């Protein structure tokens, strides 16, 4: 009996130690407000030279945060650009909620190329967020936010723009698909719905072709709520997911375990890694842009 008791106690201690050990991803210093006074910030994207771009959706503006800390206007004609990313080639891509996915010219602030504006001859609902793969393609979400009514596309889903500019619908309907990301090996696509706590994952079978939907993790809910989800997301070099939610940036391991929470003064909308070592997370949160140094670097662009 004594041996069984000791073994039971040891197993409880081991489980508790494992659980505690998983909570290692925390900011190295307190979260800092970079600048406030915006209307609704979104879409942070860090460029090759360290410049951070982020959007202010209602104001139809995209701003630039230089490495010296100064913020300047990139464009005031963003067509409600939401999510933005840089590709490995240094191209800035953005989801314009007015119906298009574009590449921006870094000098003029104007779109230099429309990557896609319709599927089967019909405009998209309101492209929201995007991620590039190593094959020259782009996955993007197309929910209902700022979309015309009735929805131009009858469903909310994820699309893939191939390197040859062809567009395919790659998932079944999803309620409010929002943030999107890829695992470090490019073999898993993550999709963050905004109206459910279950965050989704798909095996990438080949460029633009996905396996069945599965649940990767479940985000923690605010008090007295049961159906809130996530917004934006980013992945670090170890494959951990950083998902913006109602309670902060929730962090999940590649296996789907909760491994951290970054809390800040406002509800975050999106998050990315920046800085010379890619170890600073920048968080767009309602009226402000925030940052915090982290112990793990963010994944470099594909």
PDB file of C-alpha atoms in Angstrom:
ATOM      1  CA  UNK A   1       0.000   0.000   0.000  1.00  0.00           C
ATOM      2  CA  UNK A   2       2.827   2.388   0.904  1.00  0.00           C
ATOM      3  CA  UNK A   3       4.581   1.688  -2.426  1.00  0.00           C
ATOM      4  CA  UNK A   4       1.372   2.337  -4.385  1.00  0.00           C
ATOM      5  CA  UNK A   5       0.876   5.594  -2.506  1.00  0.00           C
ATOM      6  CA  UNK A   6       4.418   6.701  -3.282  1.00  0.00           C
ATOM      7  CA  UNK A   7       4.036   5.799  -6.947  1.00  0.00           C
ATOM      8  CA  UNK A   8       0.758   7.713  -7.150  1.00  0.00           C
ATOM      9  CA  UNK A   9       2.324  10.749  -5.504  1.00  0.00           C
ATOM     10  CA  UNK A  10       5.289  10.547  -7.871  1.00  0.00           C
ATOM     11  CA  UNK A  11       2.996  10.450 -10.896  1.00  0.00           C
ATOM     12  CA  UNK A  12       1.093  13.492  -9.667  1.00  0.00           C
ATOM     13  CA  UNK A  13       4.372  15.363  -9.079  1.00  0.00           C
ATOM     14  CA  UNK A  14       5.634  14.385 -12.545  1.00  0.00           C
ATOM     15  CA  UNK A  15       2.434  15.575 -14.235  1.00  0.00           C
ATOM     16  CA  UNK A  16       2.509  18.844 -12.312  1.00  0.00           C
ATOM     17  CA  UNK A  17       6.172  19.363 -13.180  1.00  0.00           C
ATOM     18  CA  UNK A  18       5.466  18.710 -16.863  1.00  0.00           C
ATOM     19  CA  UNK A  19       2.537  21.114 -16.828  1.00  0.00           C
ATOM     20  CA  UNK A  20       4.670  23.766 -15.085  1.00  0.00           C
ATOM     21  CA  UNK A  21       7.540  23.211 -17.517  1.00  0.00           C
ATOM     22  CA  UNK A  22       5.239  23.897 -20.465  1.00  0.00           C
ATOM     23  CA  UNK A  23       4.516  27.427 -19.177  1.00  0.00           C
ATOM     24  CA  UNK A  24       7.938  28.693 -20.184  1.00  0.00           C
ATOM     25  CA  UNK A  25       7.001  31.051 -23.015  1.00  0.00           C
ATOM     26  CA  UNK A  26       6.671  34.427 -21.333  1.00  0.00           C
ATOM     27  CA  UNK A  27       7.864  37.917 -22.302  1.00  0.00           C
ATOM     28  CA  UNK A  28      11.369  38.743 -21.114  1.00  0.00           C
ATOM     29  CA  UNK A  29      10.164  42.208 -20.095  1.00  0.00           C
ATOM     30  CA  UNK A  30       6.711  43.760 -19.573  1.00  0.00           C
ATOM     31  CA  UNK A  31       4.568  44.527 -22.607  1.00  0.00           C
ATOM     32  CA  UNK A  32       5.196  48.087 -23.828  1.00  0.00           C
ATOM     33  CA  UNK A  33       2.905  50.476 -25.686  1.00  0.00           C
ATOM     34  CA  UNK A  34       4.712  51.715 -28.793  1.00  0.00           C
ATOM     35  CA  UNK A  35       2.037  54.235 -29.761  1.00  0.00           C
ATOM     36  CA  UNK A  36      -1.678  54.711 -29.221  1.00  0.00           C
ATOM     37  CA  UNK A  37      -4.393  56.918 -30.675  1.00  0.00           C
ATOM     38  CA  UNK A  38      -5.317  54.811 -33.701  1.00  0.00           C
ATOM     39  CA  UNK A  39      -8.840  53.711 -34.652  1.00  0.00           C
ATOM     40  CA  UNK A  40      -8.353  49.934 -35.024  1.00  0.00           C
ATOM     41  CA  UNK A  41      -4.902  48.511 -35.659  1.00  0.00           C
ATOM     42  CA  UNK A  42      -4.248  45.276 -37.539  1.00  0.00           C
ATOM     43  CA  UNK A  43      -1.943  43.411 -39.909  1.00  0.00           C
ATOM     44  CA  UNK A  44       1.577  43.845 -38.459  1.00  0.00           C
ATOM     45  CA  UNK A  45       4.327  42.696 -40.864  1.00  0.00           C
ATOM     46  CA  UNK A  46       8.079  43.029 -40.417  1.00  0.00           C
ATOM     47  CA  UNK A  47      10.189  43.843 -43.494  1.00  0.00           C
ATOM     48  CA  UNK A  48      13.709  42.679 -44.379  1.00  0.00           C
ATOM     49  CA  UNK A  49      15.213  45.979 -43.200  1.00  0.00           C
ATOM     50  CA  UNK A  50      13.426  45.816 -39.830  1.00  0.00           C
ATOM     51  CA  UNK A  51      10.648  48.257 -40.716  1.00  0.00           C
ATOM     52  CA  UNK A  52       7.311  47.214 -39.258  1.00  0.00           C
ATOM     53  CA  UNK A  53       4.149  47.885 -41.266  1.00  0.00           C
ATOM     54  CA  UNK A  54       0.705  47.880 -39.652  1.00  0.00           C
ATOM     55  CA  UNK A  55      -2.746  48.972 -40.733  1.00  0.00           C
ATOM     56  CA  UNK A  56      -5.428  51.175 -39.222  1.00  0.00           C
ATOM     57  CA  UNK A  57      -8.469  49.662 -40.892  1.00  0.00           C
ATOM     58  CA  UNK A  58     -11.236  52.292 -40.417  1.00  0.00           C
ATOM     59  CA  UNK A  59      -8.823  55.096 -41.312  1.00  0.00           C
ATOM     60  CA  UNK A  60      -7.793  53.230 -44.511  1.00  0.00           C
ATOM     61  CA  UNK A  61      -4.159  53.793 -43.550  1.00  0.00           C
ATOM     62  CA  UNK A  62      -1.001  51.719 -43.330  1.00  0.00           C
ATOM     63  CA  UNK A  63       1.779  53.020 -41.094  1.00  0.00           C
ATOM     64  CA  UNK A  64       5.503  52.262 -40.885  1.00  0.00           C
ATOM     65  CA  UNK A  65       7.493  51.875 -37.678  1.00  0.00           C
ATOM     66  CA  UNK A  66      11.172  52.480 -38.464  1.00  0.00           C
ATOM     67  CA  UNK A  67      14.000  50.840 -36.540  1.00  0.00           C
ATOM     68  CA  UNK A  68      14.680  54.186 -34.835  1.00  0.00           C
ATOM     69  CA  UNK A  69      11.145  54.111 -33.369  1.00  0.00           C
ATOM     70  CA  UNK A  70       9.550  56.775 -35.569  1.00  0.00           C
ATOM     71  CA  UNK A  71       6.153  56.112 -37.135  1.00  0.00           C
ATOM     72  CA  UNK A  72       5.219  57.490 -40.552  1.00  0.00           C
ATOM     73  CA  UNK A  73       2.407  57.079 -43.067  1.00  0.00           C
ATOM     74  CA  UNK A  74       2.844  54.466 -45.794  1.00  0.00           C
ATOM     75  CA  UNK A  75      -0.534  55.031 -47.471  1.00  0.00           C
ATOM     76  CA  UNK A  76      -3.918  56.571 -46.681  1.00  0.00           C
ATOM     77  CA  UNK A  77      -5.628  54.624 -49.476  1.00  0.00           C
ATOM     78  CA  UNK A  78      -5.417  51.072 -48.115  1.00  0.00           C
ATOM     79  CA  UNK A  79      -8.938  49.966 -49.100  1.00  0.00           C
ATOM     80  CA  UNK A  80      -9.317  48.712 -45.524  1.00  0.00           C
ATOM     81  CA  UNK A  81      -6.224  46.524 -45.659  1.00  0.00           C
ATOM     82  CA  UNK A  82      -6.255  44.001 -42.821  1.00  0.00           C
ATOM     83  CA  UNK A  83      -3.631  41.234 -42.693  1.00  0.00           C
ATOM     84  CA  UNK A  84      -0.199  41.788 -44.256  1.00  0.00           C
ATOM     85  CA  UNK A  85       2.903  39.626 -44.671  1.00  0.00           C
ATOM     86  CA  UNK A  86       6.349  39.808 -46.203  1.00  0.00           C
ATOM     87  CA  UNK A  87       7.490  36.979 -48.436  1.00  0.00           C
ATOM     88  CA  UNK A  88      11.017  35.545 -48.449  1.00  0.00           C
ATOM     89  CA  UNK A  89      11.683  37.692 -51.522  1.00  0.00           C
ATOM     90  CA  UNK A  90      10.828  40.861 -49.570  1.00  0.00           C
ATOM     91  CA  UNK A  91       7.433  41.487 -51.162  1.00  0.00           C
ATOM     92  CA  UNK A  92       4.733  43.087 -49.017  1.00  0.00           C
ATOM     93  CA  UNK A  93       1.350  41.417 -49.559  1.00  0.00           C
ATOM     94  CA  UNK A  94      -1.934  42.568 -48.086  1.00  0.00           C
ATOM     95  CA  UNK A  95      -5.577  41.576 -47.798  1.00  0.00           C
ATOM     96  CA  UNK A  96      -7.762  44.516 -48.776  1.00  0.00           C
ATOM     97  CA  UNK A  97     -11.150  43.982 -47.176  1.00  0.00           C
ATOM     98  CA  UNK A  98     -12.727  45.797 -50.123  1.00  0.00           C
ATOM     99  CA  UNK A  99     -12.243  42.559 -52.077  1.00  0.00           C
ATOM    100  CA  UNK A 100      -8.667  42.054 -53.262  1.00  0.00           C
ATOM    101  CA  UNK A 101      -5.315  40.529 -52.337  1.00  0.00           C
ATOM    102  CA  UNK A 102      -2.472  42.758 -53.511  1.00  0.00           C
ATOM    103  CA  UNK A 103       1.258  43.319 -53.522  1.00  0.00           C
ATOM    104  CA  UNK A 104       2.328  46.770 -52.331  1.00  0.00           C
ATOM    105  CA  UNK A 105       5.111  48.848 -53.841  1.00  0.00           C
ATOM    106  CA  UNK A 106       7.383  49.779 -50.942  1.00  0.00           C
ATOM    107  CA  UNK A 107       8.338  53.120 -52.460  1.00  0.00           C
ATOM    108  CA  UNK A 108       4.969  54.556 -53.451  1.00  0.00           C
ATOM    109  CA  UNK A 109       2.657  52.777 -50.991  1.00  0.00           C
ATOM    110  CA  UNK A 110       0.392  51.826 -53.888  1.00  0.00           C
ATOM    111  CA  UNK A 111      -0.521  48.317 -55.038  1.00  0.00           C
ATOM    112  CA  UNK A 112       1.922  47.172 -57.703  1.00  0.00           C
ATOM    113  CA  UNK A 113      -0.009  44.010 -58.484  1.00  0.00           C
ATOM    114  CA  UNK A 114      -3.448  42.529 -57.819  1.00  0.00           C
ATOM    115  CA  UNK A 115      -2.867  38.885 -56.940  1.00  0.00           C
ATOM    116  CA  UNK A 116      -6.568  37.983 -56.889  1.00  0.00           C
ATOM    117  CA  UNK A 117      -9.916  39.749 -56.768  1.00  0.00           C
ATOM    118  CA  UNK A 118     -12.481  37.048 -57.538  1.00  0.00           C
ATOM    119  CA  UNK A 119     -13.301  33.356 -57.537  1.00  0.00           C
ATOM    120  CA  UNK A 120     -15.267  31.894 -60.447  1.00  0.00           C
ATOM    121  CA  UNK A 121     -15.979  35.415 -61.666  1.00  0.00           C
ATOM    122  CA  UNK A 122     -17.395  36.681 -58.362  1.00  0.00           C
ATOM    123  CA  UNK A 123     -15.565  39.051 -55.993  1.00  0.00           C
ATOM    124  CA  UNK A 124     -14.378  37.776 -52.636  1.00  0.00           C
ATOM    125  CA  UNK A 125     -16.298  38.609 -49.478  1.00  0.00           C
ATOM    126  CA  UNK A 126     -13.577  40.538 -47.609  1.00  0.00           C
ATOM    127  CA  UNK A 127     -10.062  39.017 -47.631  1.00  0.00           C
ATOM    128  CA  UNK A 128      -8.787  39.080 -44.067  1.00  0.00           C
ATOM    129  CA  UNK A 129      -5.422  37.436 -43.443  1.00  0.00           C
ATOM    130  CA  UNK A 130      -2.828  35.516 -45.438  1.00  0.00           C
ATOM    131  CA  UNK A 131       0.311  33.383 -45.427  1.00  0.00           C
ATOM    132  CA  UNK A 132       2.761  32.538 -48.219  1.00  0.00           C
ATOM    133  CA  UNK A 133       4.178  29.056 -48.811  1.00  0.00           C
ATOM    134  CA  UNK A 134       7.536  27.958 -50.229  1.00  0.00           C
ATOM    135  CA  UNK A 135       5.981  27.201 -53.614  1.00  0.00           C
ATOM    136  CA  UNK A 136       5.188  30.816 -54.410  1.00  0.00           C
ATOM    137  CA  UNK A 137       1.535  30.475 -53.430  1.00  0.00           C
ATOM    138  CA  UNK A 138      -0.608  32.300 -50.877  1.00  0.00           C
ATOM    139  CA  UNK A 139      -3.386  31.013 -48.614  1.00  0.00           C
ATOM    140  CA  UNK A 140      -5.889  33.592 -47.386  1.00  0.00           C
ATOM    141  CA  UNK A 141      -9.087  33.687 -45.339  1.00  0.00           C
ATOM    142  CA  UNK A 142     -12.297  35.252 -46.616  1.00  0.00           C
ATOM    143  CA  UNK A 143     -14.860  35.788 -43.825  1.00  0.00           C
ATOM    144  CA  UNK A 144     -17.782  38.203 -43.574  1.00  0.00           C
ATOM    145  CA  UNK A 145     -16.251  41.237 -41.845  1.00  0.00           C
ATOM    146  CA  UNK A 146     -16.808  44.430 -43.911  1.00  0.00           C
ATOM    147  CA  UNK A 147     -18.241  42.268 -46.710  1.00  0.00           C
ATOM    148  CA  UNK A 148     -21.283  43.319 -48.764  1.00  0.00           C
ATOM    149  CA  UNK A 149     -24.601  41.699 -47.876  1.00  0.00           C
ATOM    150  CA  UNK A 150     -25.599  39.217 -49.054  1.00  0.00           C
ATOM    151  CA  UNK A 151     -22.088  37.764 -49.206  1.00  0.00           C
ATOM    152  CA  UNK A 152     -20.708  37.795 -52.771  1.00  0.00           C
ATOM    153  CA  UNK A 153     -19.319  34.322 -52.145  1.00  0.00           C
ATOM    154  CA  UNK A 154     -22.030  32.238 -50.514  1.00  0.00           C
ATOM    155  CA  UNK A 155     -19.545  30.734 -48.051  1.00  0.00           C
ATOM    156  CA  UNK A 156     -16.761  31.838 -45.729  1.00  0.00           C
ATOM    157  CA  UNK A 157     -13.665  29.792 -46.404  1.00  0.00           C
ATOM    158  CA  UNK A 158      -9.958  29.693 -47.292  1.00  0.00           C
ATOM    159  CA  UNK A 159      -8.525  30.209 -50.801  1.00  0.00           C
ATOM    160  CA  UNK A 160      -5.175  29.500 -52.396  1.00  0.00           C
ATOM    161  CA  UNK A 161      -3.517  31.717 -54.994  1.00  0.00           C
ATOM    162  CA  UNK A 162      -1.017  29.551 -56.856  1.00  0.00           C
ATOM    163  CA  UNK A 163       2.216  30.789 -58.377  1.00  0.00           C
ATOM    164  CA  UNK A 164       0.502  30.759 -61.781  1.00  0.00           C
ATOM    165  CA  UNK A 165      -2.217  33.131 -60.380  1.00  0.00           C
ATOM    166  CA  UNK A 166      -4.954  30.475 -60.433  1.00  0.00           C
ATOM    167  CA  UNK A 167      -7.301  30.567 -57.443  1.00  0.00           C
ATOM    168  CA  UNK A 168      -8.856  27.553 -55.717  1.00  0.00           C
ATOM    169  CA  UNK A 169     -11.114  27.146 -52.701  1.00  0.00           C
ATOM    170  CA  UNK A 170      -9.249  24.805 -50.368  1.00  0.00           C
ATOM    171  CA  UNK A 171     -11.468  24.263 -47.314  1.00  0.00           C
ATOM    172  CA  UNK A 172     -15.066  23.539 -46.557  1.00  0.00           C
ATOM    173  CA  UNK A 173     -17.144  26.429 -45.130  1.00  0.00           C
ATOM    174  CA  UNK A 174     -15.800  27.797 -41.828  1.00  0.00           C
ATOM    175  CA  UNK A 175     -17.582  30.202 -39.521  1.00  0.00           C
ATOM    176  CA  UNK A 176     -15.549  33.425 -39.634  1.00  0.00           C
ATOM    177  CA  UNK A 177     -12.102  32.125 -40.698  1.00  0.00           C
ATOM    178  CA  UNK A 178      -9.610  34.770 -39.663  1.00  0.00           C
ATOM    179  CA  UNK A 179      -5.934  34.247 -38.811  1.00  0.00           C
ATOM    180  CA  UNK A 180      -3.858  31.772 -40.798  1.00  0.00           C
ATOM    181  CA  UNK A 181      -0.374  30.292 -40.610  1.00  0.00           C
ATOM    182  CA  UNK A 182       1.935  27.453 -41.614  1.00  0.00           C
ATOM    183  CA  UNK A 183       4.109  25.149 -39.508  1.00  0.00           C
ATOM    184  CA  UNK A 184       7.898  25.516 -39.883  1.00  0.00           C
ATOM    185  CA  UNK A 185       8.067  22.501 -42.228  1.00  0.00           C
ATOM    186  CA  UNK A 186       5.123  23.798 -44.269  1.00  0.00           C
ATOM    187  CA  UNK A 187       3.209  20.556 -43.767  1.00  0.00           C
ATOM    188  CA  UNK A 188       0.413  21.947 -41.595  1.00  0.00           C
ATOM    189  CA  UNK A 189      -1.907  24.879 -42.301  1.00  0.00           C
ATOM    190  CA  UNK A 190      -3.529  26.511 -39.280  1.00  0.00           C
ATOM    191  CA  UNK A 191      -6.796  28.466 -39.477  1.00  0.00           C
ATOM    192  CA  UNK A 192      -8.146  30.604 -36.630  1.00  0.00           C
ATOM    193  CA  UNK A 193     -11.958  30.993 -36.575  1.00  0.00           C
ATOM    194  CA  UNK A 194     -13.343  33.958 -34.645  1.00  0.00           C
ATOM    195  CA  UNK A 195     -16.663  32.505 -33.455  1.00  0.00           C
ATOM    196  CA  UNK A 196     -15.587  29.221 -31.851  1.00  0.00           C
ATOM    197  CA  UNK A 197     -12.885  28.186 -29.371  1.00  0.00           C
ATOM    198  CA  UNK A 198     -11.635  25.312 -31.546  1.00  0.00           C
ATOM    199  CA  UNK A 199      -8.642  26.317 -33.668  1.00  0.00           C
ATOM    200  CA  UNK A 200      -8.252  24.295 -36.867  1.00  0.00           C
ATOM    201  CA  UNK A 201      -5.424  22.492 -38.645  1.00  0.00           C
ATOM    202  CA  UNK A 202      -5.039  20.780 -42.018  1.00  0.00           C
ATOM    203  CA  UNK A 203      -2.309  18.579 -43.440  1.00  0.00           C
ATOM    204  CA  UNK A 204      -0.825  20.162 -46.567  1.00  0.00           C
ATOM    205  CA  UNK A 205      -0.810  17.322 -49.099  1.00  0.00           C
ATOM    206  CA  UNK A 206       0.642  19.480 -51.852  1.00  0.00           C
ATOM    207  CA  UNK A 207       0.582  23.148 -52.801  1.00  0.00           C
ATOM    208  CA  UNK A 208      -3.027  24.280 -52.508  1.00  0.00           C
ATOM    209  CA  UNK A 209      -4.385  20.848 -51.556  1.00  0.00           C
ATOM    210  CA  UNK A 210      -5.314  20.067 -47.949  1.00  0.00           C
ATOM    211  CA  UNK A 211      -6.289  17.018 -45.947  1.00  0.00           C
ATOM    212  CA  UNK A 212      -9.357  16.807 -43.673  1.00  0.00           C
ATOM    213  CA  UNK A 213     -10.020  19.449 -41.048  1.00  0.00           C
ATOM    214  CA  UNK A 214      -9.074  18.696 -37.437  1.00  0.00           C
ATOM    215  CA  UNK A 215      -8.968  20.605 -34.157  1.00  0.00           C
ATOM    216  CA  UNK A 216      -5.439  21.654 -33.177  1.00  0.00           C
ATOM    217  CA  UNK A 217      -6.169  23.416 -29.894  1.00  0.00           C
ATOM    218  CA  UNK A 218      -8.924  25.107 -27.915  1.00  0.00           C
ATOM    219  CA  UNK A 219      -8.506  28.710 -26.773  1.00  0.00           C
ATOM    220  CA  UNK A 220      -9.342  29.749 -23.247  1.00  0.00           C
ATOM    221  CA  UNK A 221     -12.542  31.768 -22.935  1.00  0.00           C
ATOM    222  CA  UNK A 222     -13.257  35.045 -21.140  1.00  0.00           C
ATOM    223  CA  UNK A 223     -15.426  34.772 -18.050  1.00  0.00           C
ATOM    224  CA  UNK A 224     -19.039  33.807 -18.786  1.00  0.00           C
ATOM    225  CA  UNK A 225     -18.408  33.289 -22.511  1.00  0.00           C
ATOM    226  CA  UNK A 226     -18.291  30.046 -24.485  1.00  0.00           C
ATOM    227  CA  UNK A 227     -18.064  30.866 -28.182  1.00  0.00           C
ATOM    228  CA  UNK A 228     -15.243  33.370 -28.643  1.00  0.00           C
ATOM    229  CA  UNK A 229     -12.344  32.408 -30.887  1.00  0.00           C
ATOM    230  CA  UNK A 230      -9.148  33.941 -32.190  1.00  0.00           C
ATOM    231  CA  UNK A 231      -8.191  36.698 -34.586  1.00  0.00           C
ATOM    232  CA  UNK A 232      -4.626  36.773 -35.914  1.00  0.00           C
ATOM    233  CA  UNK A 233      -1.749  34.364 -35.417  1.00  0.00           C
ATOM    234  CA  UNK A 234       1.974  33.842 -35.943  1.00  0.00           C
ATOM    235  CA  UNK A 235       4.343  30.870 -35.566  1.00  0.00           C
ATOM    236  CA  UNK A 236       7.804  30.760 -33.977  1.00  0.00           C
ATOM    237  CA  UNK A 237      10.835  28.720 -35.097  1.00  0.00           C
ATOM    238  CA  UNK A 238       9.891  25.892 -32.737  1.00  0.00           C
ATOM    239  CA  UNK A 239       6.409  25.623 -34.199  1.00  0.00           C
ATOM    240  CA  UNK A 240       4.505  27.254 -31.340  1.00  0.00           C
ATOM    241  CA  UNK A 241       1.353  29.169 -32.273  1.00  0.00           C
ATOM    242  CA  UNK A 242       0.680  32.689 -30.927  1.00  0.00           C
ATOM    243  CA  UNK A 243      -3.048  33.391 -31.285  1.00  0.00           C
ATOM    244  CA  UNK A 244      -4.683  36.719 -30.459  1.00  0.00           C
ATOM    245  CA  UNK A 245      -7.836  36.244 -28.389  1.00  0.00           C
ATOM    246  CA  UNK A 246     -10.194  38.131 -26.099  1.00  0.00           C
ATOM    247  CA  UNK A 247      -7.907  37.518 -23.101  1.00  0.00           C
ATOM    248  CA  UNK A 248      -4.552  38.178 -24.781  1.00  0.00           C
ATOM    249  CA  UNK A 249      -2.085  36.308 -26.984  1.00  0.00           C
ATOM    250  CA  UNK A 250      -2.538  32.635 -26.157  1.00  0.00           C
ATOM    251  CA  UNK A 251       0.427  30.400 -27.013  1.00  0.00           C
ATOM    252  CA  UNK A 252       0.112  26.739 -27.989  1.00  0.00           C
ATOM    253  CA  UNK A 253       2.727  24.097 -28.672  1.00  0.00           C
ATOM    254  CA  UNK A 254       2.942  22.153 -31.965  1.00  0.00           C
ATOM    255  CA  UNK A 255       1.036  19.402 -30.127  1.00  0.00           C
ATOM    256  CA  UNK A 256      -1.787  21.797 -29.195  1.00  0.00           C
ATOM    257  CA  UNK A 257      -0.956  22.249 -25.496  1.00  0.00           C
ATOM    258  CA  UNK A 258      -1.366  25.677 -23.890  1.00  0.00           C
ATOM    259  CA  UNK A 259       2.154  26.959 -23.091  1.00  0.00           C
ATOM    260  CA  UNK A 260       1.731  30.651 -22.369  1.00  0.00           C
ATOM    261  CA  UNK A 261      -0.355  33.818 -22.322  1.00  0.00           C
ATOM    262  CA  UNK A 262       0.735  37.367 -23.073  1.00  0.00           C
ATOM    263  CA  UNK A 263      -1.673  39.875 -21.539  1.00  0.00           C
ATOM    264  CA  UNK A 264      -1.910  43.523 -22.541  1.00  0.00           C
ATOM    265  CA  UNK A 265      -4.052  46.576 -21.901  1.00  0.00           C
ATOM    266  CA  UNK A 266      -6.307  46.142 -24.938  1.00  0.00           C
ATOM    267  CA  UNK A 267      -7.730  43.142 -26.763  1.00  0.00           C
ATOM    268  CA  UNK A 268      -5.184  42.171 -29.431  1.00  0.00           C
ATOM    269  CA  UNK A 269      -6.195  41.710 -33.053  1.00  0.00           C
ATOM    270  CA  UNK A 270      -2.974  40.436 -34.618  1.00  0.00           C
ATOM    271  CA  UNK A 271       0.636  39.615 -33.835  1.00  0.00           C
ATOM    272  CA  UNK A 272       3.962  39.161 -35.608  1.00  0.00           C
ATOM    273  CA  UNK A 273       7.664  38.835 -34.827  1.00  0.00           C
ATOM    274  CA  UNK A 274      10.149  41.594 -35.615  1.00  0.00           C
ATOM    275  CA  UNK A 275      13.429  43.105 -34.534  1.00  0.00           C
ATOM    276  CA  UNK A 276      16.939  42.261 -35.728  1.00  0.00           C
ATOM    277  CA  UNK A 277      16.759  38.809 -34.136  1.00  0.00           C
ATOM    278  CA  UNK A 278      13.011  38.304 -34.745  1.00  0.00           C
ATOM    279  CA  UNK A 279      12.512  37.892 -30.999  1.00  0.00           C
ATOM    280  CA  UNK A 280      10.156  40.824 -30.425  1.00  0.00           C
ATOM    281  CA  UNK A 281       6.435  40.298 -30.792  1.00  0.00           C
ATOM    282  CA  UNK A 282       4.478  43.276 -32.080  1.00  0.00           C
ATOM    283  CA  UNK A 283       0.779  43.221 -31.241  1.00  0.00           C
ATOM    284  CA  UNK A 284      -1.895  45.384 -32.824  1.00  0.00           C
ATOM    285  CA  UNK A 285      -4.615  45.909 -30.232  1.00  0.00           C
ATOM    286  CA  UNK A 286      -7.555  48.180 -30.941  1.00  0.00           C
ATOM    287  CA  UNK A 287      -6.161  51.732 -30.597  1.00  0.00           C
ATOM    288  CA  UNK A 288      -2.548  50.809 -29.911  1.00  0.00           C
ATOM    289  CA  UNK A 289       0.578  49.077 -31.149  1.00  0.00           C
ATOM    290  CA  UNK A 290       2.384  47.080 -28.448  1.00  0.00           C
ATOM    291  CA  UNK A 291       5.605  45.081 -28.234  1.00  0.00           C
ATOM    292  CA  UNK A 292       7.400  42.641 -25.948  1.00  0.00           C
ATOM    293  CA  UNK A 293      10.710  40.738 -26.180  1.00  0.00           C
ATOM    294  CA  UNK A 294      10.355  36.952 -26.257  1.00  0.00           C
ATOM    295  CA  UNK A 295      12.753  34.044 -25.658  1.00  0.00           C
ATOM    296  CA  UNK A 296      12.072  32.317 -28.991  1.00  0.00           C
ATOM    297  CA  UNK A 297      12.475  33.807 -32.465  1.00  0.00           C
ATOM    298  CA  UNK A 298       9.670  34.060 -34.958  1.00  0.00           C
ATOM    299  CA  UNK A 299       9.594  31.967 -38.114  1.00  0.00           C
ATOM    300  CA  UNK A 300      11.175  33.671 -41.133  1.00  0.00           C
ATOM    301  CA  UNK A 301       8.952  34.300 -44.183  1.00  0.00           C
ATOM    302  CA  UNK A 302       8.562  31.640 -46.856  1.00  0.00           C
TER     303      UNK A 302
END
